[in-house]
Coordinates of C-alpha atoms in Angstrom, one line a residue:
X5 CA 22.3 104.2 107.5
X6 CA 19.8 105.9 105.2
X7 CA 18.4 104.3 102.0
X8 CA 20.4 104.9 98.9
X9 CA 18.8 107.9 97.2
X10 CA 20.0 106.9 93.7
X11 CA 18.5 103.4 94.1
X12 CA 15.2 104.8 95.4
X13 CA 15.1 107.1 92.4
X14 CA 15.8 104.2 90.1
X15 CA 13.0 102.2 91.7
X16 CA 10.6 105.1 91.6
X17 CA 11.4 105.7 87.9
X18 CA 10.8 102.1 87.1
X19 CA 7.4 102.3 88.8
X20 CA 6.5 105.5 86.9
X21 CA 7.4 104.1 83.6
X22 CA 5.6 100.8 84.1
X23 CA 2.3 100.3 82.4
X24 CA 0.2 100.5 85.5
X25 CA 2.6 102.7 87.6
X26 CA 3.4 99.7 89.9
X27 CA 5.8 96.9 90.0
X28 CA 5.6 93.5 91.7
X29 CA 7.3 93.1 95.0
X30 CA 9.7 90.6 93.3
X31 CA 10.8 93.4 91.0
X32 CA 11.3 95.8 93.9
X33 CA 13.3 93.2 95.8
X34 CA 15.4 92.4 92.7
X35 CA 16.3 96.0 92.3
X36 CA 16.9 96.5 96.0
X37 CA 19.4 93.6 96.1
X38 CA 20.7 93.3 92.6
X39 CA 20.5 96.6 90.8
X40 CA 23.8 96.6 88.8
X41 CA 25.1 99.9 90.4
X42 CA 23.2 100.4 93.6
X43 CA 21.8 97.1 94.8
X44 CA 22.8 95.7 98.1
X45 CA 24.7 92.8 96.6
X46 CA 26.2 94.9 93.8
X47 CA 27.7 97.6 95.9
X48 CA 30.0 97.8 98.9
X49 CA 27.0 97.7 101.2
X50 CA 27.0 93.9 101.6
X51 CA 28.7 92.9 104.8
X52 CA 29.0 89.4 106.1
X53 CA 30.6 88.3 109.3
X54 CA 30.6 89.4 112.9
X55 CA 32.1 92.9 113.1
X56 CA 30.4 95.8 111.4
X57 CA 28.2 93.4 109.3
X58 CA 24.6 92.6 108.7
X59 CA 24.6 88.8 109.2
X60 CA 26.9 85.8 109.3
X61 CA 26.7 82.3 107.8
X62 CA 28.0 78.9 108.9
X63 CA 31.5 79.3 107.3
X64 CA 32.1 82.5 109.4
X65 CA 32.0 80.4 112.6
X66 CA 34.7 77.9 111.8
X67 CA 36.3 75.7 109.1
X68 CA 34.5 72.6 110.4
X69 CA 31.4 73.3 108.4
X70 CA 33.4 73.2 105.1
X71 CA 35.5 70.2 106.2
X72 CA 32.4 68.1 106.9
X73 CA 30.8 69.1 103.6
X74 CA 34.1 68.2 102.0
X75 CA 33.7 64.6 103.4
X76 CA 30.3 64.4 101.8
X77 CA 31.5 65.6 98.4
X78 CA 34.4 63.1 98.6
X79 CA 31.9 60.3 99.0
X80 CA 29.8 61.6 96.1
X81 CA 33.0 61.4 94.0
X82 CA 33.6 57.8 95.1
X83 CA 29.9 56.8 94.4
X84 CA 30.2 58.2 90.9
X85 CA 33.3 56.1 90.2
X86 CA 35.9 58.9 90.7
X87 CA 35.3 60.8 87.5
X88 CA 38.0 63.3 86.4
X89 CA 37.2 66.0 86.5
X90 CA 34.7 66.0 89.4
X91 CA 33.1 69.5 89.3
X92 CA 32.1 71.2 92.5
X93 CA 29.9 74.2 91.5
X94 CA 29.3 76.5 94.4
X95 CA 26.5 79.0 93.7
X96 CA 26.6 82.2 95.8
X97 CA 29.9 81.8 97.5
X98 CA 29.7 84.8 99.8
X99 CA 33.2 85.8 101.0
X100 CA 34.8 82.6 99.6
X101 CA 35.4 81.2 103.1
X102 CA 33.5 77.9 102.4
X103 CA 35.5 77.3 99.2
X104 CA 38.7 78.1 101.1
X105 CA 37.9 75.6 103.9
X106 CA 37.0 72.9 101.4
X107 CA 40.0 73.3 99.1
X108 CA 42.5 73.5 102.0
X109 CA 41.0 70.4 103.5
X110 CA 41.4 68.4 100.2
X111 CA 44.9 69.8 99.6
X112 CA 46.1 68.6 103.0
X113 CA 44.1 65.3 103.3
X114 CA 43.0 64.0 99.9
X115 CA 45.6 65.0 97.2
X116 CA 44.2 62.5 94.7
X117 CA 40.7 64.1 94.9
X118 CA 42.2 67.6 95.0
X119 CA 44.0 66.8 91.7
X120 CA 40.7 65.5 90.1
X121 CA 38.7 68.5 91.4
X122 CA 37.3 71.3 89.2
X123 CA 36.0 74.1 91.5
X124 CA 33.6 76.5 89.9
X125 CA 32.0 79.5 91.6
X126 CA 28.9 81.1 90.3
X127 CA 28.6 84.6 91.9
X128 CA 26.3 87.4 90.8
X129 CA 27.8 90.1 93.1
X130 CA 30.8 91.8 91.6
X131 CA 31.9 93.0 95.1
X132 CA 31.8 89.4 96.6
X133 CA 33.4 88.0 93.4
X134 CA 36.4 90.3 93.9
X135 CA 36.7 89.3 97.5
X136 CA 36.5 85.6 96.6
X137 CA 39.2 86.0 93.9
X138 CA 41.5 87.6 96.4
X139 CA 41.0 85.0 99.1
X140 CA 41.3 82.1 96.7
X141 CA 44.1 83.3 94.5
X142 CA 46.3 80.3 95.5
X143 CA 43.8 77.7 94.3
X144 CA 42.6 76.6 90.9
X145 CA 39.1 78.1 90.9
X146 CA 37.2 79.6 88.0
X147 CA 34.3 81.9 88.0
X148 CA 31.4 82.0 85.6
X149 CA 27.7 82.7 85.3
X150 CA 25.3 79.7 85.5
X151 CA 24.1 80.4 82.0
X152 CA 27.6 80.1 80.7
X153 CA 27.9 76.4 81.7
X154 CA 26.8 74.2 78.7
X155 CA 23.9 71.8 79.0
X156 CA 24.8 68.4 80.5
X157 CA 28.3 69.6 81.1
X158 CA 28.7 68.9 84.8
X159 CA 29.6 65.6 86.4
X160 CA 29.8 66.3 90.1
X161 CA 27.7 68.5 92.5
X162 CA 26.0 71.8 92.4
X163 CA 25.7 73.2 95.9
X164 CA 24.7 76.3 97.7
X165 CA 24.6 77.6 101.3
X166 CA 22.0 80.3 102.0
X167 CA 21.5 81.3 98.4
X168 CA 17.8 80.6 97.6
X169 CA 16.5 82.7 100.5
X170 CA 17.9 85.8 98.7
X171 CA 16.0 85.2 95.4
X172 CA 13.3 87.8 94.8
X173 CA 9.9 86.6 95.8
X174 CA 6.4 87.6 94.8
X175 CA 4.1 88.5 97.7
X176 CA 0.4 87.8 97.8
X177 CA -2.5 88.3 100.1
X178 CA -6.1 87.0 100.4
X179 CA -9.0 89.4 99.9
X180 CA -12.5 88.0 100.3
X181 CA -11.0 84.5 99.7
X182 CA -9.3 85.6 96.4
X183 CA -5.6 85.5 95.6
X184 CA -4.3 89.0 95.1
X185 CA -0.7 90.0 94.4
X186 CA 1.0 92.7 96.4
X187 CA 2.5 95.5 94.2
X188 CA 4.8 98.4 95.1
X189 CA 4.1 102.0 93.9
X190 CA 4.7 105.5 95.1
X191 CA 2.1 107.9 96.6
X192 CA 2.2 110.0 93.5
X193 CA 1.1 107.1 91.4
X194 CA -1.8 106.0 93.5
X195 CA -4.4 106.8 90.8
X196 CA -6.7 103.9 90.0
X197 CA -6.0 102.1 86.7
X198 CA -8.2 99.1 86.4
X199 CA -10.8 99.2 89.1
X200 CA -10.0 100.3 92.6
X201 CA -6.7 99.7 94.2
X202 CA -6.8 99.3 97.9
X203 CA -3.8 100.5 99.8
X204 CA -2.6 97.3 101.6
X205 CA -0.8 99.3 104.3
X206 CA -0.1 102.9 105.1
X207 CA 2.8 104.3 103.0
X208 CA 6.0 102.9 104.5
X209 CA 8.4 105.8 104.5
X210 CA 11.9 104.7 105.2
X211 CA 14.2 106.1 107.7
X212 CA 16.2 108.8 105.9
X213 CA 13.8 108.9 103.0
X214 CA 11.4 111.5 104.3
X215 CA 11.6 115.0 102.9
X216 CA 15.3 115.0 102.2
X217 CA 15.2 112.4 99.5
X218 CA 11.4 112.7 98.8
X219 CA 10.9 109.0 98.1
X220 CA 8.4 106.7 99.8
X221 CA 6.8 103.5 98.6
X222 CA 3.3 102.1 99.2
X223 CA 1.9 98.7 98.8
X224 CA -1.3 98.1 96.7
X225 CA -3.0 94.9 95.7
X226 CA -4.2 93.8 92.3
X227 CA -4.7 90.8 90.1
X228 CA -1.8 88.3 90.0
X229 CA 0.9 89.3 87.5
X230 CA 1.2 85.7 86.3
X231 CA -0.9 82.5 86.5
X232 CA 2.3 80.9 87.7
X233 CA 1.5 82.1 91.3
X234 CA -1.7 79.9 91.4
X235 CA 0.2 77.1 89.6
X236 CA 2.9 77.2 92.2
X237 CA 0.4 76.7 95.0
X238 CA -1.1 73.8 93.1
X239 CA 2.4 72.3 92.7
X240 CA 3.0 72.3 96.5
X241 CA -0.6 71.2 97.4
X242 CA -1.8 74.4 99.1
X243 CA -5.5 75.3 98.8
X244 CA -6.0 78.9 100.0
X245 CA -9.7 78.7 99.5
X246 CA -10.0 76.6 102.7
X247 CA -11.8 78.5 105.5
X248 CA -8.7 78.1 107.8
X249 CA -6.9 80.8 105.9
X250 CA -8.0 84.2 107.3
X251 CA -8.7 87.3 105.2
X252 CA -5.5 89.4 104.7
X253 CA -3.4 86.2 105.0
X254 CA 0.0 87.1 103.5
X255 CA 2.9 85.1 102.2
X256 CA 5.5 84.7 99.5
X257 CA 6.0 82.6 96.3
X258 CA 9.6 82.1 95.0
X259 CA 9.3 81.6 91.3
X260 CA 12.9 82.6 90.8
X261 CA 14.0 79.5 92.8
X262 CA 12.2 77.2 90.2
X263 CA 13.8 79.0 87.3
X264 CA 17.2 78.6 89.0
X265 CA 16.6 74.9 89.6
X266 CA 15.6 74.4 86.0
X267 CA 18.9 75.8 84.8
X268 CA 20.9 73.7 87.4
X269 CA 19.2 70.5 86.4
X270 CA 19.8 71.3 82.7
X271 CA 23.6 71.8 83.3
X272 CA 24.0 68.7 85.4
X273 CA 24.7 65.6 83.4
X274 CA 25.4 63.2 86.3
X275 CA 25.7 63.8 90.0
X276 CA 24.0 65.8 92.8
X277 CA 22.4 69.1 93.8
X278 CA 22.8 70.0 97.5
X279 CA 20.9 72.9 98.8
X280 CA 21.3 74.3 102.4
X281 CA 19.1 77.1 103.6
X282 CA 16.5 78.1 106.2
X283 CA 12.9 77.1 105.3
X284 CA 10.1 74.6 105.7
X285 CA 8.1 72.1 103.8
X286 CA 5.0 73.7 102.2
X287 CA 2.6 72.5 104.9
X288 CA 4.6 74.5 107.4
X289 CA 5.5 77.4 105.1
X290 CA 1.9 78.1 104.3
X291 CA 0.5 77.3 107.8
X292 CA -2.6 79.5 108.3
X293 CA -1.1 80.7 111.6
X294 CA 2.0 82.1 109.8
X295 CA -0.3 84.8 108.5
X296 CA 2.3 87.4 107.7
X297 CA 4.8 85.3 105.7
X298 CA 8.5 84.8 106.3
X299 CA 10.1 88.0 104.8
X300 CA 12.9 89.3 106.9
X301 CA 15.5 92.1 106.5
X302 CA 19.0 92.0 108.1
X303 CA 20.8 95.2 109.0
X304 CA 23.8 95.3 111.4
X305 CA 22.8 91.9 113.0
X306 CA 19.3 93.1 113.7
X307 CA 16.3 91.7 111.8
X308 CA 12.9 93.2 111.0
X309 CA 10.2 92.9 108.4
X310 CA 10.2 96.3 106.7
X311 CA 11.9 96.2 103.3
X312 CA 11.1 99.8 102.6
X313 CA 13.8 101.2 104.9
X314 CA 17.6 101.1 104.4
X315 CA 16.9 100.3 100.8
X316 CA 20.1 99.1 99.2
X317 CA 21.8 99.0 102.6
X318 CA 20.2 95.8 104.0
X319 CA 19.6 92.2 103.1
X320 CA 16.1 91.1 102.3
X321 CA 15.3 87.4 102.5
X322 CA 12.4 84.9 102.6
X323 CA 12.4 81.3 103.9
X324 CA 12.7 78.5 101.3
X325 CA 9.8 76.3 100.4
X326 CA 11.6 72.9 100.2
X327 CA 8.5 71.1 98.9
X328 CA 8.6 73.4 95.8
X329 CA 12.2 72.5 95.2
X330 CA 11.5 68.8 95.6
X331 CA 8.5 68.7 93.3
X332 CA 9.8 71.1 90.7
X333 CA 13.1 69.1 90.7
X334 CA 11.1 66.0 89.8
X335 CA 9.8 67.8 86.8
X336 CA 13.4 68.6 85.8
X337 CA 14.5 64.9 86.1
X338 CA 16.0 65.4 89.6
X339 CA 15.5 62.6 92.0
X340 CA 14.9 63.4 95.6
X341 CA 17.6 61.6 97.7
X342 CA 16.8 63.1 101.1
X343 CA 15.9 66.1 103.3
X344 CA 17.3 66.5 106.7
X345 CA 18.1 69.2 109.3
X346 CA 21.6 70.7 109.1
X347 CA 22.5 69.7 112.7
X348 CA 21.7 66.0 112.0
X349 CA 23.4 66.2 108.6
X350 CA 26.7 67.5 110.2
X351 CA 26.5 65.0 113.0
X352 CA 26.2 62.1 110.5
X353 CA 29.3 63.5 108.8
X354 CA 31.3 63.5 112.0
X355 CA 30.7 66.8 113.8
X356 CA 30.5 64.9 117.1
X357 CA 34.1 63.7 116.6
X358 CA 35.2 67.3 116.0
X359 CA 33.5 68.3 119.3
X360 CA 35.1 65.3 121.2
X361 CA 38.5 66.1 119.8
X362 CA 38.5 69.5 121.5
X363 CA 39.3 67.7 124.8
X364 CA 42.7 66.7 123.4
X365 CA 43.8 69.9 121.7
X366 CA 46.5 72.1 123.3
X367 CA 45.1 75.6 122.9
X368 CA 44.4 78.5 125.2
X369 CA 41.1 77.9 127.1
X370 CA 39.5 81.0 125.6
X371 CA 40.1 79.6 122.0
X372 CA 38.8 76.2 123.0
X373 CA 35.6 77.7 124.4
X374 CA 35.1 79.9 121.4
X375 CA 35.6 76.9 119.1
X376 CA 33.2 74.7 121.1
X377 CA 30.6 77.5 121.0
X378 CA 31.0 77.7 117.2
X379 CA 30.5 73.9 116.8
X380 CA 27.4 73.9 119.0
X381 CA 26.0 76.8 117.0
X382 CA 26.1 74.6 113.9
X383 CA 24.0 72.1 115.8
X384 CA 21.5 74.5 117.5
X385 CA 18.0 73.4 116.2
X386 CA 16.7 76.9 116.8
X387 CA 19.4 78.4 114.7
X388 CA 21.8 77.1 112.0
X389 CA 21.2 73.5 113.1
X390 CA 17.6 73.9 112.1
X391 CA 18.4 74.8 108.5
X392 CA 17.2 72.3 105.9
X393 CA 19.5 70.2 103.7
X394 CA 18.0 69.0 100.5
X395 CA 19.9 66.5 98.3
X396 CA 18.8 65.7 94.7
X397 CA 20.5 63.6 92.0
X398 CA 20.4 63.1 88.3
X399 CA 21.8 60.5 86.0
X400 CA 22.8 57.9 88.6
X401 CA 22.3 54.2 87.9
X402 CA 20.5 52.0 90.4
X403 CA 23.7 50.8 92.0
X404 CA 24.9 54.4 92.6
X405 CA 21.5 55.5 94.0
X406 CA 21.4 52.6 96.4
X407 CA 24.5 53.7 98.2
X408 CA 23.3 56.0 101.0
X409 CA 25.0 59.3 101.5
X410 CA 26.8 59.7 104.8
X411 CA 25.1 63.0 105.7
X412 CA 21.7 61.4 105.3
X413 CA 22.6 58.2 107.3
X414 CA 21.6 58.7 110.9
X415 CA 23.0 56.4 113.6
X416 CA 20.7 53.6 114.9

């Protein structure tokens, strides 16, 4: 699939009309994913699942992921004293499968909690929101923007699964030991503005861009667009001036994640924030040996690291710096409750019992094997099982905080 010519034209126009004829990589990524007409998540291009899709998530495998999360949310409700309503705010709900699995589970097994539950979905993609509304039409769910939720309005839990990795990131590199930001421009705009720009790499001409659409994008470096980049590295305790960091070392900084967490913390009066995603603590994220960062693109279940092809037709992601979420959360009055791998989290919630129960189910062998494979994928430490699960809280008293969450309680 070629890049979207209309989106490439919009990006090129944004570059040309910008003061220095360049935009940050975060601006490029934001347009590629979220342009209101042509962005990947705003159009019909986004495809999630197994057939004719770009990637899949845990809820695509089986309903067990949602059912186990539901057990954790149920305990949160009990710890908070069973408030009515208890608000579950799912941010970035994909196809609505996770919401469907959670709500069905409560409806069948916990009618009291189901009656007390307020389920809210925050979804930026109009295409996905439409799919969610169709799938969840039999359940009391409401959709809104995060900004539409009043401050201190939520007693319950904000949660997300593979959301933060899709926030636009700034990219940086080291030149002679100095922090330099990576910008995106076009070959036509490669005239020096302030000092000399150095082309960071050869022009990356996307498949299908070439002469037919006459668009290509090139990376250049310059002074950081904001002092927040250096402040972010200070926040997570990373010193790039150390000699262990090689020249041309390259990585990402996700300032949008901190803005998002600030809003979430402001809207939460009392309860939890649960974030599931792939990523690392800062010491691993900014390891000198990870010298090219973590940026990945997903197109038809293949991944690569070139964001300048299939523009508007592929997902672009970067791993999550969980140290940044923890430390910024503390500044926003969020208390760190725990951080654990997804596989261990789900085992603590009872995934082992789900696997053991397969031996007693009367199903065709092919279905049993498929289901067992799905459950083991949730545990695989090299895949979904290696995702991070971060739990933070706000407004809990000492008695509530002292009650350990099931998902963070490992067996002796």
